XYZ file of C-alpha atoms in Angstrom:
732
model
C -6.652 3.215 46.715
C -9.033 0.640 45.451
C -12.689 -0.053 46.311
C -13.924 -3.576 46.138
C -17.366 -4.803 45.225
C -18.559 -7.077 48.185
C -17.231 -10.699 47.536
C -20.456 -12.142 48.955
C -22.534 -10.134 46.595
C -20.305 -11.096 43.554
C -20.263 -14.699 44.414
C -24.035 -14.766 44.925
C -24.636 -13.004 41.659
C -22.615 -15.104 39.485
C -23.725 -18.388 41.307
C -27.405 -17.486 40.863
C -27.051 -16.509 37.085
C -24.717 -19.353 36.205
C -23.409 -17.131 33.423
C -19.724 -16.606 34.539
C -18.238 -13.179 34.727
C -20.058 -10.433 32.869
C -17.836 -8.290 30.792
C -18.515 -4.619 29.705
C -16.367 -4.110 26.537
C -15.172 -0.352 26.227
C -13.590 -1.038 22.863
C -9.839 -0.542 24.132
C -10.334 -2.550 27.487
C -12.644 -4.612 29.496
C -14.125 -3.685 33.025
C -14.844 -6.983 34.665
C -17.424 -6.975 37.311
C -15.183 -9.223 39.579
C -12.351 -6.769 39.165
C -11.146 -4.189 41.588
C -12.566 -0.698 40.753
C -10.051 2.205 41.221
C -10.693 5.310 43.495
C -7.950 7.355 45.034
C -10.450 8.639 47.535
C -12.003 5.281 48.346
C -15.245 6.877 47.486
C -17.144 5.908 44.439
C -17.790 9.192 42.238
C -21.421 9.431 41.369
C -20.709 11.252 38.092
C -18.531 10.292 35.307
C -16.767 13.686 34.933
C -13.576 14.607 33.069
C -11.479 14.350 36.250
C -12.849 10.909 37.092
C -12.328 9.876 33.442
C -8.547 11.000 33.490
C -7.941 9.548 36.794
C -9.354 6.059 35.804
C -7.328 5.896 32.664
C -4.193 7.122 34.414
C -4.479 3.941 36.557
C -5.595 1.481 34.153
C -3.427 2.585 31.043
C -0.133 0.898 32.145
C -1.819 -2.213 33.140
C -3.564 -2.554 29.745
C -0.467 -1.865 27.977
C 1.100 -4.622 29.976
C -1.794 -7.003 29.256
C -1.424 -6.236 25.509
C 2.228 -7.362 25.570
C 1.814 -10.666 27.320
C -0.874 -12.191 24.833
C -0.749 -15.894 24.156
C 2.009 -17.137 21.864
C 0.871 -18.299 18.404
C 1.226 -22.044 18.001
C 1.375 -23.411 14.384
C 0.547 -26.821 15.606
C -2.780 -25.600 17.452
C -6.230 -26.857 16.121
C -7.449 -23.443 16.759
C -8.825 -21.487 13.713
C -6.332 -18.737 12.741
C -7.241 -15.188 11.992
C -4.843 -12.816 10.202
C -5.898 -8.965 10.742
C -3.493 -6.704 8.892
C -3.502 -2.994 8.903
C -1.385 -1.068 6.460
C 1.776 -0.273 8.115
C 2.534 3.394 8.768
C 5.374 5.744 7.360
C 7.117 6.594 10.640
C 6.466 10.517 10.393
C 6.882 10.674 14.210
C 3.480 11.612 15.259
C 0.118 9.703 14.722
C -2.656 11.758 12.884
C -6.305 10.922 13.016
C -6.223 8.627 9.921
C -3.823 6.385 11.802
C -6.150 6.423 14.870
C -8.936 5.316 12.756
C -7.254 2.494 10.897
C -5.470 0.985 14.065
C -8.561 1.371 16.167
C -10.695 -0.674 13.448
C -8.056 -3.336 13.153
C -7.683 -3.628 16.878
C -11.433 -3.968 17.310
C -11.474 -6.696 14.920
C -8.418 -8.427 16.436
C -10.109 -8.475 19.802
C -13.316 -9.655 18.514
C -11.832 -12.533 16.839
C -9.745 -13.502 19.943
C -12.900 -13.398 21.992
C -14.384 -16.050 19.477
C -11.455 -18.371 20.326
C -9.390 -17.949 17.334
C -5.548 -17.513 17.326
C -5.153 -14.111 15.880
C -2.231 -12.588 14.116
C -2.150 -8.687 14.581
C 1.282 -7.256 13.703
C 2.864 -3.927 13.261
C 5.832 -2.523 11.365
C 7.208 0.594 9.633
C 7.333 1.413 6.062
C 10.560 3.284 6.901
C 12.348 4.152 3.566
C 11.547 7.087 1.422
C 12.154 10.693 0.330
C 10.441 12.543 3.349
C 13.126 11.053 5.723
C 15.809 12.106 3.258
C 14.420 15.617 3.007
C 14.171 15.906 6.639
C 17.764 14.713 7.192
C 18.996 17.349 4.775
C 16.993 20.023 6.360
C 18.351 19.090 9.935
C 21.950 18.230 8.756
C 21.700 14.592 10.025
C 21.452 10.969 8.607
C 17.850 9.526 7.939
C 18.495 6.516 9.873
C 18.756 8.497 13.069
C 15.683 10.681 12.348
C 13.586 7.503 11.236
C 14.609 5.405 14.382
C 13.584 8.318 16.831
C 10.300 8.507 14.890
C 9.685 4.941 15.128
C 10.216 4.918 19.050
C 7.912 7.795 19.398
C 5.059 6.476 17.254
C 5.336 2.899 18.912
C 4.972 4.520 22.279
C 1.762 6.458 20.885
C 0.250 3.211 19.597
C 0.914 1.384 22.882
C -0.893 4.298 24.604
C -3.924 4.108 22.173
C -4.243 0.527 23.657
C -3.624 -1.295 20.381
C -3.016 -5.033 21.014
C -0.357 -5.538 18.355
C 2.124 -8.520 18.369
C 5.175 -6.407 18.846
C 7.327 -9.538 18.689
C 6.518 -9.568 14.978
C 7.578 -5.869 14.524
C 9.790 -5.279 11.454
C 11.163 -1.903 9.825
C 11.841 -1.922 6.030
C 15.062 -0.011 6.581
C 16.627 -2.691 8.702
C 19.090 -4.627 6.660
C 17.579 -7.868 7.987
C 14.425 -6.932 6.109
C 15.639 -5.246 2.897
C 18.177 -8.146 2.539
C 15.026 -10.246 1.502
C 13.625 -7.493 -0.808
C 16.904 -7.750 -2.565
C 16.778 -11.539 -2.656
C 13.191 -11.562 -4.261
C 14.385 -8.761 -6.617
C 17.161 -11.193 -7.706
C 14.774 -14.162 -7.934
C 12.702 -11.813 -10.489
C 15.781 -11.133 -12.303
C 16.522 -14.851 -12.608
C 12.989 -15.289 -14.006
C 13.407 -12.641 -16.689
C 11.211 -10.190 -14.899
C 13.897 -7.438 -14.245
C 15.609 -5.133 -16.790
C 17.381 -1.860 -17.126
C 16.309 0.332 -20.153
C 16.521 3.968 -21.034
C 13.015 5.624 -20.483
C 11.333 8.789 -20.314
C 10.690 9.721 -16.704
C 9.002 12.369 -14.454
C 12.063 14.198 -12.950
C 11.857 16.452 -9.876
C 14.488 19.148 -10.313
C 14.300 20.110 -6.596
C 14.446 16.662 -4.975
C 16.627 15.428 -7.803
C 14.573 12.192 -8.309
C 12.078 10.197 -10.467
C 8.524 10.491 -9.673
C 5.679 8.143 -10.408
C 2.685 9.586 -12.333
C 0.718 9.490 -8.959
C 3.266 11.684 -7.306
C 2.450 14.599 -9.688
C -0.644 16.996 -9.500
C -3.155 18.185 -12.089
C -0.700 21.289 -12.926
C 2.308 18.999 -13.557
C 3.900 19.681 -10.103
C 5.631 17.403 -7.632
C 3.284 16.923 -4.623
C 6.188 16.990 -2.409
C 8.481 19.567 -3.402
C 6.084 21.681 -5.544
C 8.529 21.920 -8.500
C 7.455 21.816 -12.094
C 8.053 18.192 -13.140
C 10.338 17.762 -16.118
C 10.483 14.980 -18.579
C 13.898 13.439 -18.926
C 15.400 10.203 -20.348
C 17.387 8.291 -17.906
C 18.642 4.567 -17.675
C 16.147 2.939 -15.070
C 15.541 -0.368 -13.627
C 12.024 -1.912 -14.429
C 10.158 -4.990 -13.126
C 8.103 -6.593 -15.802
C 4.759 -6.647 -14.090
C 2.924 -6.702 -17.470
C 4.099 -10.311 -17.868
C 1.509 -11.022 -14.996
C -1.223 -8.887 -16.487
C -3.437 -12.121 -17.236
C -2.685 -13.916 -14.119
C -3.559 -10.740 -12.007
C -6.629 -10.047 -14.181
C -7.806 -13.844 -13.696
C -7.061 -13.706 -10.104
C -9.690 -10.943 -9.537
C -12.333 -13.842 -10.374
C -11.248 -15.556 -6.982
C -12.277 -12.524 -4.993
C -15.673 -12.389 -3.225
C -17.583 -9.443 -5.143
C -19.669 -8.777 -2.021
C -16.312 -7.509 -0.362
C -14.249 -6.543 -3.312
C -16.678 -4.853 -5.709
C -15.290 -1.595 -5.825
C -11.577 -2.859 -5.749
C -12.215 -5.350 -8.407
C -13.493 -2.523 -10.809
C -10.225 -0.295 -9.810
C -7.944 -3.269 -10.466
C -9.546 -4.243 -13.685
C -9.476 -0.632 -14.892
C -5.692 -0.300 -13.987
C -4.819 -3.605 -15.718
C -6.777 -3.122 -18.861
C -8.196 -5.966 -21.084
C -5.506 -8.352 -21.920
C -6.067 -8.811 -25.500
C -2.504 -8.895 -26.915
C 1.140 -9.100 -25.965
C 4.325 -7.066 -25.966
C 7.164 -8.150 -28.445
C 10.921 -6.932 -28.087
C 12.580 -5.839 -31.301
C 16.337 -5.357 -31.504
C 17.200 -1.903 -33.069
C 19.909 -1.136 -35.686
C 21.128 2.247 -36.523
C 23.134 1.326 -39.650
C 25.489 -1.435 -38.593
C 25.305 -0.330 -35.082
C 23.164 -2.332 -32.449
C 21.423 0.319 -30.203
C 21.768 -0.581 -26.330
C 17.926 -0.907 -25.729
C 15.244 -2.862 -27.679
C 11.939 -1.428 -28.655
C 8.957 -2.869 -26.902
C 5.773 -2.959 -29.214
C 2.229 -3.911 -28.148
C 0.265 -5.844 -30.561
C -3.239 -7.502 -30.609
C -2.138 -9.699 -33.504
C 0.951 -11.610 -32.857
C -0.297 -14.255 -35.366
C 0.460 -11.872 -38.113
C 4.108 -11.218 -37.110
C 5.309 -12.415 -40.394
C 3.241 -9.743 -42.233
C 4.802 -6.723 -40.537
C 5.637 -4.055 -43.172
C 6.858 -1.480 -40.626
C 6.680 -0.074 -37.099
C 4.836 3.223 -36.518
C 5.832 5.362 -33.565
C 3.897 8.248 -31.938
C 5.249 11.865 -32.407
C 5.819 12.047 -28.774
C 8.514 9.193 -28.963
C 11.921 9.828 -28.329
C 13.024 8.723 -31.763
C 11.238 11.713 -33.272
C 14.531 13.663 -33.415
C 16.226 15.188 -36.354
C 19.280 12.990 -35.847
C 17.250 9.865 -36.599
C 14.907 11.278 -39.494
C 15.665 10.330 -42.988
C 13.708 12.932 -45.114
C 12.633 11.626 -48.627
C 12.207 13.651 -51.812
C 8.230 13.398 -51.418
C 7.657 16.751 -50.090
C 7.344 15.420 -46.583
C 6.716 18.030 -43.815
C 6.739 17.851 -40.005
C 3.090 17.134 -40.209
C 3.575 14.097 -42.407
C 4.679 10.526 -41.558
C 8.531 10.370 -41.603
C 10.948 7.495 -42.123
C 13.696 7.144 -39.628
C 17.345 5.832 -40.010
C 16.747 3.290 -37.252
C 15.349 -0.085 -38.138
C 14.121 -3.033 -36.136
C 15.001 -6.597 -36.510
C 12.368 -9.164 -36.964
C 12.713 -11.469 -33.824
C 12.138 -14.569 -35.855
C 13.229 -14.049 -39.486
C 16.077 -11.533 -38.865
C 14.826 -9.275 -41.538
C 15.126 -5.535 -41.168
C 11.793 -3.639 -40.590
C 11.669 0.125 -41.221
C 10.372 2.630 -38.556
C 8.380 5.706 -39.205
C 6.980 8.440 -37.010
C 3.313 8.602 -37.624
C 1.501 11.814 -37.718
C -1.537 10.537 -39.344
C -2.515 7.680 -37.135
C -4.335 8.911 -34.132
C -4.652 5.701 -32.052
C -0.940 5.118 -31.470
C -0.142 5.153 -27.712
C 3.621 4.500 -28.086
C 4.387 2.170 -30.888
C 2.373 -0.262 -33.151
C 3.079 -2.832 -35.888
C 2.261 -1.965 -39.390
C 0.268 -5.060 -40.774
C -1.139 -4.389 -44.419
C -3.103 -7.813 -44.156
C -5.147 -6.442 -41.408
C -5.250 -2.708 -41.963
C -6.064 -0.500 -44.852
C -4.123 2.484 -43.305
C -0.971 0.208 -42.837
C -1.472 -0.815 -46.560
C -1.494 2.755 -47.857
C 1.528 3.513 -45.694
C 3.519 0.764 -46.895
C 2.723 1.671 -50.519
C 3.433 5.185 -50.040
C 6.963 4.238 -48.742
C 7.539 1.304 -50.849
C 7.739 -1.159 -48.013
C 7.860 -4.829 -48.824
C 5.443 -7.166 -46.770
C 3.722 -10.727 -47.073
C -0.017 -11.432 -47.152
C -0.297 -13.715 -44.000
C -4.066 -14.307 -43.893
C -5.618 -16.546 -46.619
C -9.289 -16.483 -47.923
C -10.368 -18.826 -45.062
C -8.891 -16.587 -42.434
C -5.999 -18.947 -41.759
C -2.304 -18.133 -41.491
C -0.080 -18.445 -44.446
C 3.472 -17.338 -45.538
C 4.579 -17.838 -41.942
C 6.984 -20.717 -41.943
C 6.156 -23.364 -39.334
C 3.013 -21.403 -38.194
C 1.296 -21.443 -41.736
C -1.990 -23.511 -41.956
C -2.972 -22.487 -38.337
C -6.097 -20.618 -37.557
C -5.532 -17.238 -36.300
C -6.263 -18.365 -32.586
C -3.800 -21.136 -32.801
C -1.071 -19.095 -34.496
C -1.814 -16.458 -31.715
C -0.965 -18.908 -29.119
C 1.959 -20.625 -30.749
C 3.699 -17.431 -31.689
C 3.318 -16.250 -28.086
C 4.602 -19.330 -26.853
C 7.567 -19.214 -29.102
C 8.152 -15.444 -28.015
C 8.261 -16.554 -24.366
C 10.739 -19.506 -25.138
C 13.055 -17.263 -26.997
C 12.812 -14.343 -24.603
C 11.345 -11.554 -26.745
C 7.914 -11.337 -25.139
C 4.763 -13.259 -25.617
C 2.983 -12.879 -22.224
C -0.726 -11.719 -22.505
C -1.218 -8.060 -21.409
C -3.087 -4.816 -22.268
C -2.060 -1.873 -24.342
C -2.383 0.512 -21.458
C -0.309 -1.265 -18.768
C 3.135 -0.482 -18.356
C 6.034 -2.149 -16.510
C 6.876 -0.930 -13.024
C 9.767 1.633 -12.788
C 11.447 1.104 -9.553
C 14.694 3.311 -9.841
C 14.983 6.126 -7.433
C 17.828 8.520 -7.540
C 18.124 8.684 -3.697
C 19.948 7.471 -0.697
C 17.191 6.280 1.915
C 16.025 3.321 0.028
C 16.867 -0.377 -0.645
C 20.130 -0.616 -2.633
C 19.483 -2.467 -6.077
C 21.692 -5.326 -5.793
C 23.360 -5.219 -9.293
C 27.009 -4.595 -10.338
C 28.207 -2.801 -13.679
C 31.235 -4.383 -15.201
C 32.800 -3.029 -18.443
C 33.563 -6.623 -19.494
C 30.484 -8.597 -18.240
C 28.091 -5.785 -18.376
C 25.166 -6.261 -15.532
C 25.990 -8.884 -12.977
C 23.789 -9.594 -10.128
C 25.252 -9.521 -6.582
C 25.768 -13.114 -5.416
C 23.046 -14.166 -2.946
C 25.653 -15.093 -0.150
C 26.813 -11.313 -0.237
C 23.340 -9.951 0.604
C 22.351 -7.559 2.013
C 24.035 -4.860 0.198
C 23.899 -2.359 2.911
C 23.714 1.284 2.560
C 27.020 2.893 3.182
C 27.622 5.368 5.904
C 27.764 8.908 4.575
C 28.907 12.049 6.347
C 25.858 14.156 4.996
C 23.402 14.233 2.172
C 23.061 16.971 -0.404
C 20.511 17.421 -3.122
C 23.280 17.763 -5.737
C 23.870 14.925 -8.290
C 21.748 11.984 -9.528
C 22.305 9.837 -6.524
C 23.923 10.319 -2.996
C 25.353 6.788 -3.296
C 27.877 8.087 -5.740
C 29.502 9.850 -2.865
C 30.465 6.474 -1.151
C 33.679 5.681 -3.233
C 34.738 2.675 -1.086
C 31.190 1.207 -1.282
C 30.915 2.024 -4.999
C 34.064 0.318 -6.199
C 34.061 -3.507 -6.193
C 35.207 -6.513 -8.087
C 32.940 -8.134 -10.670
C 31.759 -11.519 -9.330
C 32.189 -13.155 -12.699
C 35.678 -11.827 -14.028
C 37.196 -10.382 -10.946
C 37.889 -7.150 -12.775
C 36.974 -3.590 -11.374
C 33.401 -2.711 -11.405
C 30.968 -0.358 -9.778
C 27.605 -0.938 -7.726
C 24.209 0.201 -8.813
C 23.677 3.579 -7.329
C 19.842 3.807 -7.692
C 17.706 2.529 -4.798
C 14.383 0.926 -4.955
C 10.826 2.487 -5.067
C 9.528 2.119 -1.585
C 6.520 0.076 -3.087
C 8.809 -2.809 -3.294
C 9.224 -2.971 0.298
C 5.499 -2.644 1.028
C 4.726 -5.190 -1.408
C 5.474 -8.390 0.639
C 5.888 -7.417 4.236
C 2.756 -9.208 5.347
C 4.701 -12.169 4.603
C 7.610 -11.326 6.515
C 5.514 -10.565 9.688
C 4.733 -14.353 9.793
C 8.321 -15.211 10.209
C 10.169 -12.022 11.138
C 13.348 -13.556 12.529
C 14.079 -15.979 9.771
C 17.821 -15.543 8.612
C 17.777 -18.139 5.833
C 14.631 -17.341 3.877
C 12.278 -14.382 3.494
C 9.749 -16.398 5.419
C 9.039 -20.094 6.307
C 7.073 -21.810 3.452
C 5.138 -24.036 5.777
C 4.213 -21.134 8.021
C 3.064 -18.872 5.103
C 1.038 -21.672 3.513
C -0.718 -22.261 6.914
C -1.217 -18.674 7.804
C -1.991 -17.069 4.531
C -4.166 -15.517 3.033
C -4.659 -12.318 5.123
C -8.210 -12.640 6.492
C -8.982 -8.858 6.689
C -6.703 -6.196 5.239
C -7.491 -2.578 6.554
C -6.199 0.527 5.022
C -6.927 3.847 3.189
C -8.807 3.527 0.041
C -6.382 5.660 -1.755
C -4.037 2.578 -1.834
C -6.737 0.306 -3.426
C -5.021 0.619 -6.942
C -1.323 0.832 -6.896
C -0.234 -0.696 -3.533
C -2.914 -3.578 -4.120
C -1.598 -4.215 -7.755
C 1.984 -4.517 -6.684
C 1.153 -6.611 -3.488
C -0.843 -8.937 -5.686
C 2.044 -8.971 -8.215
C 4.654 -9.984 -5.640
C 2.222 -12.708 -4.137
C 1.532 -14.180 -7.642
C 5.240 -14.202 -8.368
C 6.188 -15.947 -5.136
C 3.490 -18.529 -5.725
C 5.026 -19.329 -9.222
C 8.448 -19.520 -7.516
C 7.337 -22.062 -5.003
C 7.408 -19.937 -1.905
C 3.605 -19.863 -1.452
C 0.509 -22.056 -2.089
C -1.927 -19.120 -2.096
C -1.807 -17.010 -5.298
C -4.143 -14.197 -3.980
C -2.705 -12.536 -0.632
C -5.881 -10.986 0.884
C -9.464 -12.643 1.509
C -11.128 -9.485 2.583
C -10.212 -5.723 2.187
C -11.584 -2.980 4.185
C -10.834 0.199 2.596
C -11.172 2.833 5.385
C -12.465 6.221 4.535
C -10.575 9.387 5.353
C -10.900 11.564 8.376
C -11.910 15.041 7.213
C -11.340 18.272 8.893
C -13.240 21.619 8.205
C -11.227 24.023 6.368
C -11.667 27.803 5.789
C -10.341 29.749 2.924
C -10.786 33.303 1.574
C -13.428 33.075 -1.086
C -11.592 35.943 -3.123
C -8.276 34.437 -2.988
C -8.532 30.644 -1.973
C -6.024 31.437 0.757
C -6.399 28.890 3.864
C -6.644 30.455 7.161
C -5.765 29.290 10.785
C -8.434 29.201 13.305
C -7.196 32.428 15.105
C -7.541 34.408 11.764
C -11.140 33.756 11.710
C -14.262 35.552 13.170
C -16.610 32.868 14.360
C -19.050 35.427 15.968
C -21.561 34.400 13.279
C -21.203 30.646 13.361
C -23.138 30.207 10.070
C -21.036 32.691 8.128
C -17.593 33.168 9.566
C -15.397 35.704 7.999
C -11.615 36.696 7.791
C -11.036 38.436 11.110
C -8.649 41.136 9.720
C -10.617 41.971 6.560
C -14.182 40.756 7.122
C -14.020 38.825 3.871
C -16.381 35.790 3.259
C -14.886 32.435 3.628
C -15.525 29.047 1.956
C -16.156 26.244 4.425
C -15.212 22.852 3.370
C -14.534 19.231 4.669
C -11.254 18.262 3.347
C -8.626 15.640 4.086
C -6.776 16.811 7.283
C -3.461 18.701 6.054
C -0.975 21.027 7.877
C -1.362 23.409 4.780
C -5.108 23.733 5.272
C -4.923 24.129 9.071
C -7.856 21.557 9.622
C -5.803 18.942 11.243
C -6.397 17.684 14.596
C -3.800 16.336 17.007
C -4.900 12.931 18.466
C -2.861 13.502 21.642
C -4.800 16.815 22.385
C -8.129 14.845 21.983
C -6.846 11.905 24.181
C -5.654 14.131 26.863
C -9.084 15.832 27.003
C -11.582 12.929 26.569
C -9.309 9.798 27.300
C -8.464 6.951 25.044
C -11.473 4.832 25.486
C -13.735 7.691 24.352
C -11.600 8.536 21.583
C -11.479 4.934 20.225
C -15.241 4.461 20.758
C -15.896 7.867 19.050
C -13.890 6.909 15.834
C -15.812 3.900 15.241
C -19.207 5.338 16.275
C -21.975 6.438 13.925
C -19.998 6.426 10.704
C -19.462 3.170 8.576
C -15.603 2.324 8.270
C -15.804 2.712 4.492
C -17.241 6.266 4.538
C -15.268 9.328 5.015
C -15.589 10.789 8.630
C -16.228 14.464 9.069
C -14.326 15.067 12.533
C -15.701 17.272 15.209
C -15.560 17.124 19.026
C -19.373 17.280 19.217
C -19.133 13.615 18.266
C -18.039 12.797 21.587
C -21.314 13.939 23.081
C -23.257 10.720 22.425
C -20.311 8.448 23.577
C -19.883 10.187 26.818
C -23.780 10.096 27.312
C -23.680 6.334 26.855
C -20.481 5.998 29.149
C -22.265 8.165 31.692
C -25.168 5.596 31.630
C -22.993 2.731 32.265
C -21.349 4.585 35.133
C -24.774 5.505 36.558
C -25.789 1.747 36.318
C -22.582 0.630 38.282
C -23.213 3.500 40.819
C -26.785 2.345 41.403
C -25.466 -1.172 42.092
C -23.067 -0.290 44.524
C -25.419 1.845 46.393
C -28.087 -0.861 46.383
C -26.130 -4.214 46.752
C -27.267 -4.818 50.346
C -30.933 -4.942 49.073
C -30.047 -7.497 46.578
C -31.953 -10.404 48.165
C -35.368 -8.414 47.818
C -34.577 -6.847 44.655
C -33.979 -10.131 42.860
C -36.481 -12.606 44.456
C -37.529 -13.731 41.033
C -34.066 -14.277 39.940
C -34.717 -16.985 37.329
C -37.198 -14.898 35.574
C -34.801 -11.958 35.372
C -32.086 -14.246 34.147
C -34.368 -15.511 31.265
C -35.136 -11.850 30.216
C -31.552 -10.876 30.525
C -30.190 -13.832 28.566
C -32.795 -13.219 25.841
C -32.098 -9.510 25.385
C -28.364 -10.149 25.638
C -28.568 -12.829 22.883
C -30.517 -10.438 20.524
C -27.770 -7.952 20.954
C -24.849 -10.148 20.665
C -26.245 -11.524 17.339
C -26.892 -7.938 16.042
C -23.413 -6.859 17.008
C -21.680 -9.797 15.682
C -23.640 -9.501 12.406
C -22.329 -5.954 11.889
C -18.849 -6.824 13.001
C -18.684 -9.661 10.616
């Protein structure tokens, strides 16, 4: 049943104040004074207790969810200001955790705030649905990952709706949907056409249990996989790479466009990740006798201007060529600790001369490989004289370039630029980059990922899949196993194809892409999720980008941000976008921490029921009485310090949960979660309830209570404006 405020009182109040309808914003929904108030007993409860709270939300929840689904359509032709609020999309694990509750409450508050300011707000949601966890779960359950993933998506969508998040579900996307990953493949092929994609043998981190390559960030300090716990092995495999180093300078310069007030910490992290772009990488073809080796050798140098003066190339002792089969021991008493000459030689990319290669044990600063240039280094000069390497002096007494063919007579700076330009033109490097940055290894030896759209032909070598044949869909498999390098090798019919060039027998690439590829451009697909001709409409993207506010975990401020910026810079160069930087402002949200307890003696984490809390200041292990270490740590199942959001919502309600998650702690700070945090919020809500209770009780006395209504209106307006200004300032 419903209990109405008297219409005459409402009309009189709003007519007198001339202020329109008064809204009380409860974060997740608004109670409007002229709206019907719910009470199943027809009697207004005097106290805002647990029973009232649950009954109230049970009534309003479906109405709020329906309201969220029927928001105004976005009109590209509207003259209203746009505002794009983006929260990092989740992996569909099937169940929200408190970190999800925090980030999506924050983004929803910001979306609602800007809607109230009259803006057209984009607030989308989707699913980062590919990846190893789904594959492992499928193996454990004996089912395929698509079924498990789709079930989890349905569950999490329902939870987000119950959390009252006002997402635009018409823009919803899932990275495991062929209609999405078709365009990941399309962009990959565009990068291949631009010379940014290559396959090369490389040293990788290999997880022997999950049978896949791991990024450095997926390995703990003890060298174990953070997922399987296995000791990671080093292994050489042919892998696909995206040449992110080619955009080092562009990405470094792009940081200057970002507002340091909002981006200070992120700029620092990104600059450190990219490094100082002081040189370039040059590719050298390798020869072992008369045989040309499959992969070139990439060497970083700060001095491309001295390329004609190279006497040798020095490799670190950790390099794969430090192998007895490649070592050419001389009669000079060389030992394993001395520099050693290899049978492999490099081909000078301009002159075609052979360049000797050594393993250097006497040069500490080699990260991987470096050019020996006697004109610039005393160490290189001594090394060249020791081995009898020939070389040219390429720097004259005035510091200009000599003995370098068409580059002779140039200053060092001029030659630096000219040789880099020549290298880019001829395709052997030349882009400005740093010594520390490496290209992005995207190959993953697993099933549940975007198939790499390449074909291997014995005659034509590597051939890209024609665009009209995209998407290359994942084949249906009967089951998954953890044996072998890639489950896709099981799909014989899918694997064997005809070469698009010669028509001969060929095979598909069986590696799938790193999930970071899919998550590096999803914010663009949100703008045009149904487009079947392009990844997104250029006009829509140019009008709606960049993202005005990006909200997500601060642990993604390095890698994800780097890859997303790289994709955006490339798509801008390719003519798909006019905005080089994808994000105007980033809000790196702190973690939600839970209190953990572990035995001081062994470090073993305990469940709550295993702890004796009789002495709250110094709890002990219940079975042994041993002292414990109490810490605030990231919530984790293994630490038994997690909190189920559903249990919190069932006890306190959605509104109180959302208000508590944004209450008292700055979004960028870590939040120590405790149910005692609800006390302040519930007290405040109780005061609002008491205020309404008082109004309902005294509405017949309104004429005498508000005789000097104009004076009251002046005071209320003044106080209201002060608070509105303060709230707006803090939200902005």
